[in-house]
């Protein structure tokens, strides 16, 4: 039996992972499940999968979790440190599906046991890519991408030489506002930004898809994970979300990964790798689909993409500042403090402010990432306040 843990099991990626695991329970022994405030769901999953321990990231939810699992023999714990402690339990496979920078510490801890880290938490690569990959290497662990575009690139590279890669194209649906005139974006509400045309995902990544901040994170993720030069990585609007990525080789050939917009494909690929197994995803009928369309992203409408290029140019801790500023700006938008278009402005202001501090050259450690993250959130709050005045 494979021992597995799922970090962020109650979220969108987490629930899809639980769904796949539950289809062949005899193959897995579930060690740790972690979640946030949705204690009822976490307890239900822990019982259904017979987990060893269930952990909520929030201390104030600890009692409710304990009550919900009383008499089951399943251990419980609460708080940030308890999430990291759960990652100390050795397993063969870990799903990293916490949202945001909070996913980095448990992911790093899990790598110390070797085994496989299935990485949905793209923020880990954006904030601390080199640290994550070096930690994996030092402990003989493996990181497998779960973001659909990166799983697609990974699959396109099987049996290929990375030096023969000329370009990598990752696609973007364009999000909730792709058909809106640019003048209207100022008025976009949280509810409108929280509905995705093709994918069912958590609220934060859905809003990031509408602003293309998600694609911006993914450009950086591609650069960090595959080591491809920023100039060779392109984002392409593809409203149907059927091609997830294309890898172009020096002979002009392109390998495109095509599939339905269902995260269980990328999760299942990482779960069963290097094998392919049956997965419960829809099969595409191209005669019915008829056509697929593409467009270059409009950089004026989506300033997040240019910001990502600046982050890759500067390197070092700039990714940590970028991600934290983006998370704070997103909180500001969700909390009604700033408008949709202000998010990119706030992030740009933070990057500009912090660039002079030698961010690009600083060493990436868990402490330096944390420090940069806190500074960036503080600056972002200041720039958000400025916009409210
Ligand atoms: P979600 O919001 O649905 O779920 C997030 C999970 O993290 C939940 O279990 C939540 O309880 C937990 N969590 C939230 N705050 C936390 C904190 N401070 N500490 C510890 N745990 C916390 O998010 P999601 O859409 O499942 O996305 C998870 C990750 O996967 C993100 O990094 C996202 O970018 C990435 N991703 C998601 C999708 C998708 O289809 N949803 C696709 C590609 C990549
Ligand atoms: Mg993606």
mmCIF file of N, CA, C and O in Angstrom, residues 95-193:
data_model
loop_
_atom_site.group_PDB
_atom_site.id
_atom_site.type_symbol
_atom_site.label_atom_id
_atom_site.label_comp_id
_atom_site.label_asym_id
_atom_site.label_seq_id
_atom_site.Cartn_x
_atom_site.Cartn_y
_atom_site.Cartn_z
ATOM 1 N N UNK A 95 0.199 15.293 -1.809
ATOM 2 C CA UNK A 95 -0.415 16.324 -2.641
ATOM 3 C C UNK A 95 -0.271 17.658 -1.918
ATOM 4 O O UNK A 95 -0.689 17.808 -0.766
ATOM 5 N N UNK A 96 0.347 18.629 -2.597
ATOM 6 C CA UNK A 96 0.509 19.969 -2.049
ATOM 7 C C UNK A 96 -0.542 20.863 -2.696
ATOM 8 O O UNK A 96 -0.349 21.359 -3.803
ATOM 9 N N UNK A 97 -1.693 21.017 -2.009
ATOM 10 C CA UNK A 97 -2.815 21.767 -2.610
ATOM 11 C C UNK A 97 -3.384 22.812 -1.667
ATOM 12 O O UNK A 97 -4.571 23.141 -1.717
ATOM 13 N N UNK A 98 -2.517 23.336 -0.794
ATOM 14 C CA UNK A 98 -2.901 24.512 -0.008
ATOM 15 C C UNK A 98 -2.844 25.689 -0.965
ATOM 16 O O UNK A 98 -2.018 25.700 -1.884
ATOM 17 N N UNK A 99 -3.697 26.691 -0.778
ATOM 18 C CA UNK A 99 -3.628 27.863 -1.646
ATOM 19 C C UNK A 99 -2.739 28.927 -1.007
ATOM 20 O O UNK A 99 -2.787 29.137 0.204
ATOM 21 N N UNK A 100 -1.876 29.544 -1.826
ATOM 22 C CA UNK A 100 -1.065 30.667 -1.362
ATOM 23 C C UNK A 100 0.284 30.273 -0.794
ATOM 24 O O UNK A 100 0.673 29.093 -0.782
ATOM 25 N N UNK A 101 0.990 31.292 -0.301
ATOM 26 C CA UNK A 101 2.346 31.098 0.221
ATOM 27 C C UNK A 101 2.374 30.138 1.403
ATOM 28 O O UNK A 101 3.421 29.557 1.708
ATOM 29 N N UNK A 102 1.236 29.932 2.068
ATOM 30 C CA UNK A 102 1.165 29.010 3.210
ATOM 31 C C UNK A 102 1.505 27.575 2.804
ATOM 32 O O UNK A 102 1.792 26.735 3.664
ATOM 33 N N UNK A 103 1.488 27.293 1.513
ATOM 34 C CA UNK A 103 1.790 25.930 1.058
ATOM 35 C C UNK A 103 3.275 25.597 1.056
ATOM 36 O O UNK A 103 3.650 24.425 0.993
ATOM 37 N N UNK A 104 4.125 26.609 1.115
ATOM 38 C CA UNK A 104 5.575 26.351 1.000
ATOM 39 C C UNK A 104 6.177 25.571 2.184
ATOM 40 O O UNK A 104 6.842 24.551 1.956
ATOM 41 N N UNK A 105 5.956 26.018 3.450
ATOM 42 C CA UNK A 105 6.631 25.300 4.554
ATOM 43 C C UNK A 105 6.281 23.813 4.643
ATOM 44 O O UNK A 105 7.213 22.985 4.756
ATOM 45 N N UNK A 106 4.994 23.423 4.558
ATOM 46 C CA UNK A 106 4.745 21.975 4.619
ATOM 47 C C UNK A 106 5.308 21.220 3.412
ATOM 48 O O UNK A 106 5.769 20.086 3.551
ATOM 49 N N UNK A 107 5.315 21.865 2.250
ATOM 50 C CA UNK A 107 5.869 21.206 1.057
ATOM 51 C C UNK A 107 7.355 20.940 1.234
ATOM 52 O O UNK A 107 7.844 19.842 0.943
ATOM 53 N N UNK A 108 8.075 21.933 1.733
ATOM 54 C CA UNK A 108 9.520 21.768 1.961
ATOM 55 C C UNK A 108 9.778 20.665 2.967
ATOM 56 O O UNK A 108 10.673 19.834 2.804
ATOM 57 N N UNK A 109 8.978 20.662 4.030
ATOM 58 C CA UNK A 109 9.140 19.645 5.077
ATOM 59 C C UNK A 109 8.902 18.251 4.498
ATOM 60 O O UNK A 109 9.676 17.322 4.753
ATOM 61 N N UNK A 110 7.856 18.113 3.702
ATOM 62 C CA UNK A 110 7.527 16.802 3.136
ATOM 63 C C UNK A 110 8.666 16.273 2.260
ATOM 64 O O UNK A 110 8.925 15.067 2.223
ATOM 65 N N UNK A 111 9.363 17.167 1.572
ATOM 66 C CA UNK A 111 10.447 16.728 0.677
ATOM 67 C C UNK A 111 11.593 16.079 1.438
ATOM 68 O O UNK A 111 12.357 15.292 0.870
ATOM 69 N N UNK A 112 11.712 16.392 2.722
ATOM 70 C CA UNK A 112 12.835 15.862 3.499
ATOM 71 C C UNK A 112 12.795 14.335 3.647
ATOM 72 O O UNK A 112 13.780 13.720 4.014
ATOM 73 N N UNK A 113 11.635 13.737 3.352
ATOM 74 C CA UNK A 113 11.527 12.272 3.449
ATOM 75 C C UNK A 113 11.767 11.571 2.130
ATOM 76 O O UNK A 113 11.564 10.369 2.026
ATOM 77 N N UNK A 114 12.125 12.335 1.093
ATOM 78 C CA UNK A 114 12.183 11.707 -0.220
ATOM 79 C C UNK A 114 10.771 11.531 -0.709
ATOM 80 O O UNK A 114 9.880 12.256 -0.278
ATOM 81 N N UNK A 115 10.530 10.578 -1.573
ATOM 82 C CA UNK A 115 9.170 10.372 -2.071
ATOM 83 C C UNK A 115 8.790 11.422 -3.099
ATOM 84 O O UNK A 115 9.640 12.133 -3.622
ATOM 85 N N UNK A 116 7.484 11.528 -3.350
ATOM 86 C CA UNK A 116 7.005 12.396 -4.413
ATOM 87 C C UNK A 116 6.136 13.510 -3.858
ATOM 88 O O UNK A 116 5.243 13.251 -3.053
ATOM 89 N N UNK A 117 6.404 14.735 -4.289
ATOM 90 C CA UNK A 117 5.549 15.866 -3.961
ATOM 91 C C UNK A 117 4.799 16.245 -5.232
ATOM 92 O O UNK A 117 5.403 16.720 -6.196
ATOM 93 N N UNK A 118 3.491 15.986 -5.242
ATOM 94 C CA UNK A 118 2.650 16.410 -6.365
ATOM 95 C C UNK A 118 2.285 17.860 -6.081
ATOM 96 O O UNK A 118 1.629 18.164 -5.090
ATOM 97 N N UNK A 119 2.748 18.754 -6.945
ATOM 98 C CA UNK A 119 2.692 20.178 -6.624
ATOM 99 C C UNK A 119 1.603 20.925 -7.383
ATOM 100 O O UNK A 119 1.755 21.255 -8.557
ATOM 101 N N UNK A 120 0.492 21.179 -6.679
ATOM 102 C CA UNK A 120 -0.520 22.081 -7.234
ATOM 103 C C UNK A 120 -0.219 23.503 -6.781
ATOM 104 O O UNK A 120 -0.496 24.466 -7.481
ATOM 105 N N UNK A 121 0.376 23.614 -5.593
ATOM 106 C CA UNK A 121 0.678 24.927 -4.995
ATOM 107 C C UNK A 121 1.786 25.634 -5.794
ATOM 108 O O UNK A 121 2.963 25.592 -5.443
ATOM 109 N N UNK A 122 1.372 26.317 -6.875
ATOM 110 C CA UNK A 122 2.339 26.992 -7.749
ATOM 111 C C UNK A 122 3.098 28.082 -7.009
ATOM 112 O O UNK A 122 4.220 28.430 -7.371
ATOM 113 N N UNK A 123 2.472 28.615 -5.936
ATOM 114 C CA UNK A 123 3.128 29.682 -5.177
ATOM 115 C C UNK A 123 4.478 29.221 -4.617
ATOM 116 O O UNK A 123 5.380 30.039 -4.436
ATOM 117 N N UNK A 124 4.630 27.931 -4.340
ATOM 118 C CA UNK A 124 5.914 27.406 -3.847
ATOM 119 C C UNK A 124 7.027 27.661 -4.856
ATOM 120 O O UNK A 124 8.143 27.991 -4.479
ATOM 121 N N UNK A 125 6.716 27.467 -6.133
ATOM 122 C CA UNK A 125 7.742 27.663 -7.164
ATOM 123 C C UNK A 125 7.978 29.139 -7.438
ATOM 124 O O UNK A 125 9.093 29.556 -7.728
ATOM 125 N N UNK A 126 6.908 29.936 -7.348
ATOM 126 C CA UNK A 126 7.040 31.366 -7.626
ATOM 127 C C UNK A 126 7.847 32.048 -6.524
ATOM 128 O O UNK A 126 8.704 32.885 -6.788
ATOM 129 N N UNK A 127 7.586 31.666 -5.279
ATOM 130 C CA UNK A 127 8.258 32.340 -4.166
ATOM 131 C C UNK A 127 9.656 31.768 -3.909
ATOM 132 O O UNK A 127 10.534 32.499 -3.484
ATOM 133 N N UNK A 128 9.824 30.474 -4.127
ATOM 134 C CA UNK A 128 11.070 29.834 -3.688
ATOM 135 C C UNK A 128 11.448 28.649 -4.565
ATOM 136 O O UNK A 128 11.902 27.620 -4.061
ATOM 137 N N UNK A 129 11.294 28.798 -5.883
ATOM 138 C CA UNK A 129 11.565 27.685 -6.804
ATOM 139 C C UNK A 129 12.904 26.995 -6.563
ATOM 140 O O UNK A 129 12.947 25.779 -6.354
ATOM 141 N N UNK A 130 14.013 27.757 -6.576
ATOM 142 C CA UNK A 130 15.321 27.101 -6.412
ATOM 143 C C UNK A 130 15.438 26.360 -5.080
ATOM 144 O O UNK A 130 15.985 25.253 -5.024
ATOM 145 N N UNK A 131 14.897 26.949 -4.006
ATOM 146 C CA UNK A 131 14.957 26.308 -2.691
ATOM 147 C C UNK A 131 14.178 24.982 -2.713
ATOM 148 O O UNK A 131 14.651 23.946 -2.227
ATOM 149 N N UNK A 132 12.997 25.011 -3.310
ATOM 150 C CA UNK A 132 12.163 23.808 -3.363
ATOM 151 C C UNK A 132 12.867 22.697 -4.137
ATOM 152 O O UNK A 132 12.951 21.549 -3.683
ATOM 153 N N UNK A 133 13.392 23.044 -5.313
ATOM 154 C CA UNK A 133 14.007 22.017 -6.163
ATOM 155 C C UNK A 133 15.330 21.508 -5.575
ATOM 156 O O UNK A 133 15.633 20.323 -5.671
ATOM 157 N N UNK A 134 16.077 22.417 -4.926
ATOM 158 C CA UNK A 134 17.323 21.969 -4.280
ATOM 159 C C UNK A 134 17.020 21.055 -3.092
ATOM 160 O O UNK A 134 17.740 20.084 -2.847
ATOM 161 N N UNK A 135 15.978 21.389 -2.341
ATOM 162 C CA UNK A 135 15.599 20.535 -1.202
ATOM 163 C C UNK A 135 15.207 19.147 -1.706
ATOM 164 O O UNK A 135 15.602 18.126 -1.130
ATOM 165 N N UNK A 136 14.467 19.116 -2.795
ATOM 166 C CA UNK A 136 14.068 17.824 -3.367
ATOM 167 C C UNK A 136 15.314 17.026 -3.755
ATOM 168 O O UNK A 136 15.445 15.849 -3.411
ATOM 169 N N UNK A 137 16.225 17.677 -4.433
ATOM 170 C CA UNK A 137 17.418 16.984 -4.899
ATOM 171 C C UNK A 137 18.256 16.469 -3.724
ATOM 172 O O UNK A 137 18.732 15.325 -3.736
ATOM 173 N N UNK A 138 18.381 17.307 -2.698
ATOM 174 C CA UNK A 138 19.206 16.927 -1.550
ATOM 175 C C UNK A 138 18.657 15.687 -0.848
ATOM 176 O O UNK A 138 19.409 14.948 -0.210
ATOM 177 N N UNK A 139 17.354 15.463 -0.939
ATOM 178 C CA UNK A 139 16.753 14.338 -0.212
ATOM 179 C C UNK A 139 16.283 13.225 -1.146
ATOM 180 O O UNK A 139 15.541 12.335 -0.724
ATOM 181 N N UNK A 140 16.657 13.296 -2.389
ATOM 182 C CA UNK A 140 16.249 12.260 -3.341
ATOM 183 C C UNK A 140 14.743 12.223 -3.552
ATOM 184 O O UNK A 140 14.170 11.174 -3.845
ATOM 185 N N UNK A 141 14.106 13.382 -3.378
ATOM 186 C CA UNK A 141 12.653 13.443 -3.584
ATOM 187 C C UNK A 141 12.351 13.913 -5.005
ATOM 188 O O UNK A 141 13.227 14.417 -5.699
ATOM 189 N N UNK A 142 11.098 13.748 -5.421
ATOM 190 C CA UNK A 142 10.713 14.149 -6.763
ATOM 191 C C UNK A 142 9.531 15.104 -6.685
ATOM 192 O O UNK A 142 8.615 14.893 -5.904
ATOM 193 N N UNK A 143 9.578 16.161 -7.486
ATOM 194 C CA UNK A 143 8.448 17.086 -7.570
ATOM 195 C C UNK A 143 7.767 16.856 -8.916
ATOM 196 O O UNK A 143 8.435 16.883 -9.959
ATOM 197 N N UNK A 144 6.472 16.583 -8.895
ATOM 198 C CA UNK A 144 5.717 16.425 -10.142
ATOM 199 C C UNK A 144 4.699 17.554 -10.250
ATOM 200 O O UNK A 144 3.982 17.832 -9.288
ATOM 201 N N UNK A 145 4.622 18.221 -11.397
ATOM 202 C CA UNK A 145 3.691 19.347 -11.523
ATOM 203 C C UNK A 145 2.237 18.870 -11.625
ATOM 204 O O UNK A 145 1.955 17.859 -12.262
ATOM 205 N N UNK A 146 1.354 19.620 -10.969
ATOM 206 C CA UNK A 146 -0.083 19.302 -11.040
ATOM 207 C C UNK A 146 -0.868 20.413 -11.737
ATOM 208 O O UNK A 146 -1.961 20.202 -12.228
ATOM 209 N N UNK A 147 -0.297 21.607 -11.801
ATOM 210 C CA UNK A 147 -0.959 22.650 -12.565
ATOM 211 C C UNK A 147 -1.154 22.077 -13.975
ATOM 212 O O UNK A 147 -0.242 21.437 -14.522
ATOM 213 N N UNK A 148 -2.333 22.269 -14.570
ATOM 214 C CA UNK A 148 -2.636 21.555 -15.820
ATOM 215 C C UNK A 148 -1.631 21.879 -16.927
ATOM 216 O O UNK A 148 -1.202 20.979 -17.658
ATOM 217 N N UNK A 149 -1.239 23.156 -17.031
ATOM 218 C CA UNK A 149 -0.304 23.546 -18.099
ATOM 219 C C UNK A 149 1.051 22.877 -17.902
ATOM 220 O O UNK A 149 1.709 22.467 -18.859
ATOM 221 N N UNK A 150 1.454 22.793 -16.651
ATOM 222 C CA UNK A 150 2.800 22.268 -16.356
ATOM 223 C C UNK A 150 2.822 20.758 -16.429
ATOM 224 O O UNK A 150 3.816 20.171 -16.845
ATOM 225 N N UNK A 151 1.706 20.131 -16.077
ATOM 226 C CA UNK A 151 1.584 18.693 -16.286
ATOM 227 C C UNK A 151 1.646 18.428 -17.793
ATOM 228 O O UNK A 151 2.300 17.481 -18.255
ATOM 229 N N UNK A 152 1.002 19.300 -18.570
ATOM 230 C CA UNK A 152 0.995 19.147 -20.030
ATOM 231 C C UNK A 152 2.411 19.287 -20.597
ATOM 232 O O UNK A 152 2.834 18.487 -21.437
ATOM 233 N N UNK A 153 3.159 20.273 -20.135
ATOM 234 C CA UNK A 153 4.540 20.461 -20.612
ATOM 235 C C UNK A 153 5.381 19.251 -20.211
ATOM 236 O O UNK A 153 6.138 18.699 -21.016
ATOM 237 N N UNK A 154 5.215 18.826 -18.963
ATOM 238 C CA UNK A 154 5.959 17.666 -18.443
ATOM 239 C C UNK A 154 5.712 16.444 -19.332
ATOM 240 O O UNK A 154 6.639 15.715 -19.690
ATOM 241 N N UNK A 155 4.447 16.236 -19.699
ATOM 242 C CA UNK A 155 4.107 15.086 -20.540
ATOM 243 C C UNK A 155 4.673 15.259 -21.950
ATOM 244 O O UNK A 155 5.088 14.289 -22.589
ATOM 245 N N UNK A 156 4.717 16.518 -22.424
ATOM 246 C CA UNK A 156 5.276 16.793 -23.749
ATOM 247 C C UNK A 156 6.780 16.571 -23.805
ATOM 248 O O UNK A 156 7.354 16.430 -24.878
ATOM 249 N N UNK A 157 7.402 16.536 -22.637
ATOM 250 C CA UNK A 157 8.864 16.392 -22.583
ATOM 251 C C UNK A 157 9.324 14.954 -22.349
ATOM 252 O O UNK A 157 10.528 14.691 -22.354
ATOM 253 N N UNK A 158 8.360 14.039 -22.150
ATOM 254 C CA UNK A 158 8.762 12.655 -21.881
ATOM 255 C C UNK A 158 9.589 12.127 -23.058
ATOM 256 O O UNK A 158 9.163 12.205 -24.205
ATOM 257 N N UNK A 159 10.776 11.657 -22.766
ATOM 258 C CA UNK A 159 11.642 11.099 -23.807
ATOM 259 C C UNK A 159 12.367 12.151 -24.627
ATOM 260 O O UNK A 159 13.085 11.828 -25.571
ATOM 261 N N UNK A 160 12.183 13.419 -24.320
ATOM 262 C CA UNK A 160 12.812 14.500 -25.089
ATOM 263 C C UNK A 160 13.999 15.075 -24.325
ATOM 264 O O UNK A 160 14.110 14.931 -23.116
ATOM 265 N N UNK A 161 14.826 15.783 -25.077
ATOM 266 C CA UNK A 161 15.972 16.458 -24.491
ATOM 267 C C UNK A 161 15.583 17.923 -24.267
ATOM 268 O O UNK A 161 15.202 18.613 -25.206
ATOM 269 N N UNK A 162 15.679 18.393 -23.035
ATOM 270 C CA UNK A 162 15.256 19.766 -22.715
ATOM 271 C C UNK A 162 16.045 20.790 -23.550
ATOM 272 O O UNK A 162 15.539 21.856 -23.887
ATOM 273 N N UNK A 163 17.268 20.423 -23.941
ATOM 274 C CA UNK A 163 18.075 21.352 -24.752
ATOM 275 C C UNK A 163 17.529 21.518 -26.173
ATOM 276 O O UNK A 163 17.933 22.435 -26.884
ATOM 277 N N UNK A 164 16.647 20.602 -26.574
ATOM 278 C CA UNK A 164 16.063 20.718 -27.923
ATOM 279 C C UNK A 164 14.784 21.560 -27.902
ATOM 280 O O UNK A 164 14.132 21.735 -28.926
ATOM 281 N N UNK A 165 14.433 22.081 -26.729
ATOM 282 C CA UNK A 165 13.204 22.873 -26.625
ATOM 283 C C UNK A 165 13.474 24.317 -27.052
ATOM 284 O O UNK A 165 14.384 24.966 -26.556
ATOM 285 N N UNK A 166 12.647 24.778 -27.996
ATOM 286 C CA UNK A 166 12.810 26.124 -28.531
ATOM 287 C C UNK A 166 11.842 27.086 -27.858
ATOM 288 O O UNK A 166 12.124 28.254 -27.661
ATOM 289 N N UNK A 167 10.651 26.585 -27.522
ATOM 290 C CA UNK A 167 9.628 27.438 -26.911
ATOM 291 C C UNK A 167 8.623 26.595 -26.134
ATOM 292 O O UNK A 167 8.431 25.411 -26.432
ATOM 293 N N UNK A 168 8.015 27.232 -25.151
ATOM 294 C CA UNK A 168 6.941 26.588 -24.407
ATOM 295 C C UNK A 168 5.754 27.546 -24.430
ATOM 296 O O UNK A 168 5.907 28.733 -24.132
ATOM 297 N N UNK A 169 4.610 27.040 -24.833
ATOM 298 C CA UNK A 169 3.415 27.886 -24.894
ATOM 299 C C UNK A 169 2.424 27.370 -23.856
ATOM 300 O O UNK A 169 2.039 26.191 -23.895
ATOM 301 N N UNK A 170 2.040 28.219 -22.926
ATOM 302 C CA UNK A 170 0.993 27.811 -21.993
ATOM 303 C C UNK A 170 -0.268 28.602 -22.334
ATOM 304 O O UNK A 170 -0.206 29.786 -22.661
ATOM 305 N N UNK A 171 -1.393 27.928 -22.304
ATOM 306 C CA UNK A 171 -2.630 28.575 -22.727
ATOM 307 C C UNK A 171 -3.387 29.150 -21.528
ATOM 308 O O UNK A 171 -3.188 28.739 -20.381
ATOM 309 N N UNK A 172 -4.251 30.111 -21.825
ATOM 310 C CA UNK A 172 -5.091 30.760 -20.809
ATOM 311 C C UNK A 172 -6.486 30.905 -21.411
ATOM 312 O O UNK A 172 -6.616 31.252 -22.583
ATOM 313 N N UNK A 173 -7.484 30.630 -20.615
ATOM 314 C CA UNK A 173 -8.848 30.757 -21.154
ATOM 315 C C UNK A 173 -9.198 32.225 -21.376
ATOM 316 O O UNK A 173 -10.021 32.562 -22.199
ATOM 317 N N UNK A 174 -8.544 33.102 -20.593
ATOM 318 C CA UNK A 174 -8.912 34.523 -20.655
ATOM 319 C C UNK A 174 -9.825 34.897 -19.496
ATOM 320 O O UNK A 174 -10.036 36.077 -19.238
ATOM 321 N N UNK A 175 -10.347 33.894 -18.795
ATOM 322 C CA UNK A 175 -11.106 34.155 -17.568
ATOM 323 C C UNK A 175 -12.462 34.798 -17.789
ATOM 324 O O UNK A 175 -12.953 34.909 -18.916
ATOM 325 N N UNK A 176 -13.031 35.237 -16.677
ATOM 326 C CA UNK A 176 -14.427 35.696 -16.672
ATOM 327 C C UNK A 176 -14.667 36.908 -17.570
ATOM 328 O O UNK A 176 -15.764 37.105 -18.082
ATOM 329 N N UNK A 177 -13.651 37.739 -17.777
ATOM 330 C CA UNK A 177 -13.881 39.023 -18.456
ATOM 331 C C UNK A 177 -13.307 39.092 -19.859
ATOM 332 O O UNK A 177 -13.107 40.166 -20.396
ATOM 333 N N UNK A 178 -13.020 37.942 -20.440
ATOM 334 C CA UNK A 178 -12.325 37.986 -21.732
ATOM 335 C C UNK A 178 -13.127 38.708 -22.801
ATOM 336 O O UNK A 178 -12.553 39.245 -23.740
ATOM 337 N N UNK A 179 -14.468 38.734 -22.670
ATOM 338 C CA UNK A 179 -15.270 39.408 -23.695
ATOM 339 C C UNK A 179 -15.722 40.805 -23.272
ATOM 340 O O UNK A 179 -16.508 41.430 -23.963
ATOM 341 N N UNK A 180 -15.245 41.253 -22.125
ATOM 342 C CA UNK A 180 -15.669 42.584 -21.664
ATOM 343 C C UNK A 180 -14.827 43.678 -22.316
ATOM 344 O O UNK A 180 -13.611 43.509 -22.459
ATOM 345 N N UNK A 181 -15.430 44.824 -22.640
ATOM 346 C CA UNK A 181 -14.606 45.946 -23.081
ATOM 347 C C UNK A 181 -13.749 46.425 -21.901
ATOM 348 O O UNK A 181 -14.180 46.347 -20.742
ATOM 349 N N UNK A 182 -12.554 46.876 -22.221
ATOM 350 C CA UNK A 182 -11.583 47.204 -21.183
ATOM 351 C C UNK A 182 -12.110 48.268 -20.206
ATOM 352 O O UNK A 182 -11.838 48.213 -19.010
ATOM 353 N N UNK A 183 -12.928 49.205 -20.676
ATOM 354 C CA UNK A 183 -13.449 50.280 -19.808
ATOM 355 C C UNK A 183 -14.347 49.724 -18.705
ATOM 356 O O UNK A 183 -14.499 50.335 -17.649
ATOM 357 N N UNK A 184 -14.967 48.582 -18.986
ATOM 358 C CA UNK A 184 -15.911 48.035 -18.005
ATOM 359 C C UNK A 184 -15.220 47.332 -16.837
ATOM 360 O O UNK A 184 -15.828 47.112 -15.785
ATOM 361 N N UNK A 185 -13.945 46.966 -17.055
ATOM 362 C CA UNK A 185 -13.239 46.160 -16.051
ATOM 363 C C UNK A 185 -13.125 46.862 -14.698
ATOM 364 O O UNK A 185 -13.088 46.213 -13.663
ATOM 365 N N UNK A 186 -13.076 48.190 -14.745
ATOM 366 C CA UNK A 186 -13.000 48.976 -13.511
ATOM 367 C C UNK A 186 -14.123 48.622 -12.541
ATOM 368 O O UNK A 186 -13.953 48.635 -11.347
ATOM 369 N N UNK A 187 -15.299 48.351 -13.138
ATOM 370 C CA UNK A 187 -16.498 48.123 -12.314
ATOM 371 C C UNK A 187 -16.711 46.650 -11.948
ATOM 372 O O UNK A 187 -17.675 46.328 -11.266
ATOM 373 N N UNK A 188 -15.817 45.767 -12.402
ATOM 374 C CA UNK A 188 -16.033 44.326 -12.193
ATOM 375 C C UNK A 188 -16.160 44.010 -10.702
ATOM 376 O O UNK A 188 -15.371 44.484 -9.889
ATOM 377 N N UNK A 189 -17.166 43.211 -10.357
ATOM 378 C CA UNK A 189 -17.382 42.867 -8.951
ATOM 379 C C UNK A 189 -16.698 41.539 -8.607
ATOM 380 O O UNK A 189 -16.314 40.774 -9.502
ATOM 381 N N UNK A 190 -16.597 41.272 -7.313
ATOM 382 C CA UNK A 190 -15.997 40.026 -6.847
ATOM 383 C C UNK A 190 -16.817 38.831 -7.346
ATOM 384 O O UNK A 190 -16.261 37.833 -7.817
ATOM 385 N N UNK A 191 -18.135 38.949 -7.282
ATOM 386 C CA UNK A 191 -18.987 37.837 -7.726
ATOM 387 C C UNK A 191 -18.746 37.551 -9.212
ATOM 388 O O UNK A 191 -18.639 36.391 -9.622
ATOM 389 N N UNK A 192 -18.647 38.616 -10.008
ATOM 390 C CA UNK A 192 -18.427 38.410 -11.452
ATOM 391 C C UNK A 192 -17.063 37.785 -11.722
ATOM 392 O O UNK A 192 -16.928 36.916 -12.583
ATOM 393 N N UNK A 193 -16.056 38.199 -10.970
ATOM 394 C CA UNK A 193 -14.696 37.677 -11.190
ATOM 395 C C UNK A 193 -14.548 36.252 -10.677
ATOM 396 O O UNK A 193 -13.601 35.549 -11.038
#
